[in-house]
Amino acid sequence: MTNDHINTQFRSLPSVEQLLQEPGLGGLAGAYSHAAVVSLARQQLNDTRDAIREGINAPELQQLAADIMARAEEEWAPWPRPLVNATGVVIHTNLGRAPLSEPAMAAVTAAAGSYSDLEFDVSAGSRGSRQAHIGRLIAEVTGAETGLVVNNNASAIMLGLSAVAGHASPMPMGEVIVSRGEGVEIGGGFRIPDVLRQSGATLVEVGTTNRTYVRDYASAINEKTAAILKVHPSNFRVIGFTHEAGLDELVTLGHEHGVPVLNDLGSGCLLDTTQYGLAPEPTVQQSVDAGVELSFFSGDKLIGGPQAGIVAGNSEWVERLGRHPLARAVRIDKMGLAALSATLTSFLKENAHEEIPVWRMISMSLDTISKTAEGWLNEIDSPAVGLREGQSTVGGGSLPGETLATMLLAVTPPDSPDAFAARLRSGPTPVIARIEDEVVVLDPRTVLDGQSAAVVEAVKSALKA
Ligand SMILES: *Cc1c(COP(=O)(O)O)cnc(C)c1O
């Protein structure tokens, strides 16, 4: 590729002004700001120049306009885009974790477009607290004295450690005792030891990776001890020669020394998982019953609600968190509070397994799943498609290694499984599948009501291509 040739190709490109005159872009200029369209056209021209340097010939004016339209479509379309989770991973971290229940969605819509009593006491006609109502709900579903909600569990833990053992706490720069088996990375680089340091607390590790006894905690307690922190290692499992100190023992030890016990539960399960054939996930109620001062958990894992960090605990400590300056920095918004309030109400009404999608999926019978899979099979009607038994997982760092028996739609694609899975993602409603033994599998468990038609359509059109 000579420089002359490249320069000739560059000169044949239109200017931004010429491009904007192109009728193909007319709609764009009317719908979006002039500056935004100009910027998009510049980016497209820059990319085109890069492509010319790589040996591509300059495209026609019409083609350039079409490329800009496609770019606008991709970058400026409403986002996040709904899609179908056919992976069988119920709480899928990359796909937005928990889908909300109908009541939670209705609550969000109502709170979003209207003024509300978010921080207003309607009967007194005076200022109220955004935590008062949700605090009572948390108390009712967990058995704790009260509760507090912030943006996510990571910020709840940061707030908790800061308020109990950080700079301005009762024990400034206090020591927090953690088992060596629980100084874990939760995901996305969020590591318990780093959070502890960031909060201003001093980490004191005790025990070993696989075995920690209550006596290990006891021998680390001194006048600088501010708290004992227990962390549920939710995304992995240590098997074999293991021991961890029980919550009861730690609470007894803490009370003997006037040291609060903080428990990061991760998922924050409120229901008994064994009734669905799963291993027992520690529940929030157990943590509260054991006498733990502060229990921390997520709103969008096994609670099945919006992103939120929930604290359930003893009033004195919860109020201390609420007064800490960080509480304002990690404050939850009105839509999150509305969704969480509706979600917790489903537990209060004891119909979480019907109303909350995550629990509907976990409790879905194999029979129901098989019927859906058979329905898809009949509608797709292709020799490339069959059924096979498989496993769904809970995901979201909950119940690692635990599976739920399911029935999968299995597609043996004419070409490669990767290419077929990519075609499933390329339609108007992307369908996310899994590849298992060179076969593309789709799990009805995590496909929401009303999404079956999109699955059938996507598989049919991916088979045709
Ligand atoms: C997921 C998880 C967190 C972080 O919760 P977010 O709500 O995602 O911030 C903290 N601790 C444990 C044990 C977890 O599993």
PDB file of N, CA, C and O in Angstrom, residues 1-3 5-6 52-56:
ATOM      1  N   MET A   1       0.862  -1.214   0.000  1.00  0.00           N
ATOM      2  CA  MET A   1       0.000   0.000   0.000  1.00  0.00           C
ATOM      3  C   MET A   1       0.886   1.248   0.000  1.00  0.00           C
ATOM      4  O   MET A   1       1.599   1.500   0.970  1.00  0.00           O
ATOM      5  N   THR A   2       0.866   2.000  -1.101  1.00  0.00           N
ATOM      6  CA  THR A   2       1.721   3.193  -1.167  1.00  0.00           C
ATOM      7  C   THR A   2       1.055   4.353  -0.433  1.00  0.00           C
ATOM      8  O   THR A   2      -0.168   4.382  -0.270  1.00  0.00           O
ATOM      9  N   ASN A   3       1.892   5.305  -0.026  1.00  0.00           N
ATOM     10  CA  ASN A   3       1.351   6.505   0.619  1.00  0.00           C
ATOM     11  C   ASN A   3       0.449   7.282  -0.325  1.00  0.00           C
ATOM     12  O   ASN A   3      -0.563   7.843   0.083  1.00  0.00           O
ATOM     13  N   HIS A   5      -1.396   6.084  -2.707  1.00  0.00           N
ATOM     14  CA  HIS A   5      -2.696   5.428  -2.803  1.00  0.00           C
ATOM     15  C   HIS A   5      -3.547   5.787  -1.579  1.00  0.00           C
ATOM     16  O   HIS A   5      -4.724   6.138  -1.690  1.00  0.00           O
ATOM     17  N   ILE A   6      -2.923   5.721  -0.409  1.00  0.00           N
ATOM     18  CA  ILE A   6      -3.657   6.028   0.825  1.00  0.00           C
ATOM     19  C   ILE A   6      -4.166   7.462   0.798  1.00  0.00           C
ATOM     20  O   ILE A   6      -5.333   7.738   1.117  1.00  0.00           O
ATOM     21  N   ILE A  52      -8.553   2.269   5.883  1.00  0.00           N
ATOM     22  CA  ILE A  52      -7.851   2.544   4.612  1.00  0.00           C
ATOM     23  C   ILE A  52      -6.360   2.261   4.787  1.00  0.00           C
ATOM     24  O   ILE A  52      -5.734   1.641   3.930  1.00  0.00           O
ATOM     25  N   ARG A  53      -5.813   2.654   5.932  1.00  0.00           N
ATOM     26  CA  ARG A  53      -4.387   2.370   6.202  1.00  0.00           C
ATOM     27  C   ARG A  53      -4.133   0.873   6.206  1.00  0.00           C
ATOM     28  O   ARG A  53      -3.042   0.420   5.882  1.00  0.00           O
ATOM     29  N   GLU A  54      -5.147   0.105   6.592  1.00  0.00           N
ATOM     30  CA  GLU A  54      -5.017  -1.360   6.591  1.00  0.00           C
ATOM     31  C   GLU A  54      -5.234  -1.965   5.211  1.00  0.00           C
ATOM     32  O   GLU A  54      -5.160  -3.178   5.058  1.00  0.00           O
ATOM     33  N   GLY A  55      -5.580  -1.109   4.216  1.00  0.00           N
ATOM     34  CA  GLY A  55      -5.700  -1.627   2.853  1.00  0.00           C
ATOM     35  C   GLY A  55      -7.114  -1.680   2.302  1.00  0.00           C
ATOM     36  O   GLY A  55      -7.325  -2.172   1.190  1.00  0.00           O
ATOM     37  N   ILE A  56      -8.094  -1.198   3.068  1.00  0.00           N
ATOM     38  CA  ILE A  56      -9.482  -1.189   2.588  1.00  0.00           C
ATOM     39  C   ILE A  56      -9.684   0.030   1.674  1.00  0.00           C
ATOM     40  O   ILE A  56      -9.082   1.078   1.910  1.00  0.00           O
TER      41      ILE A  56
END
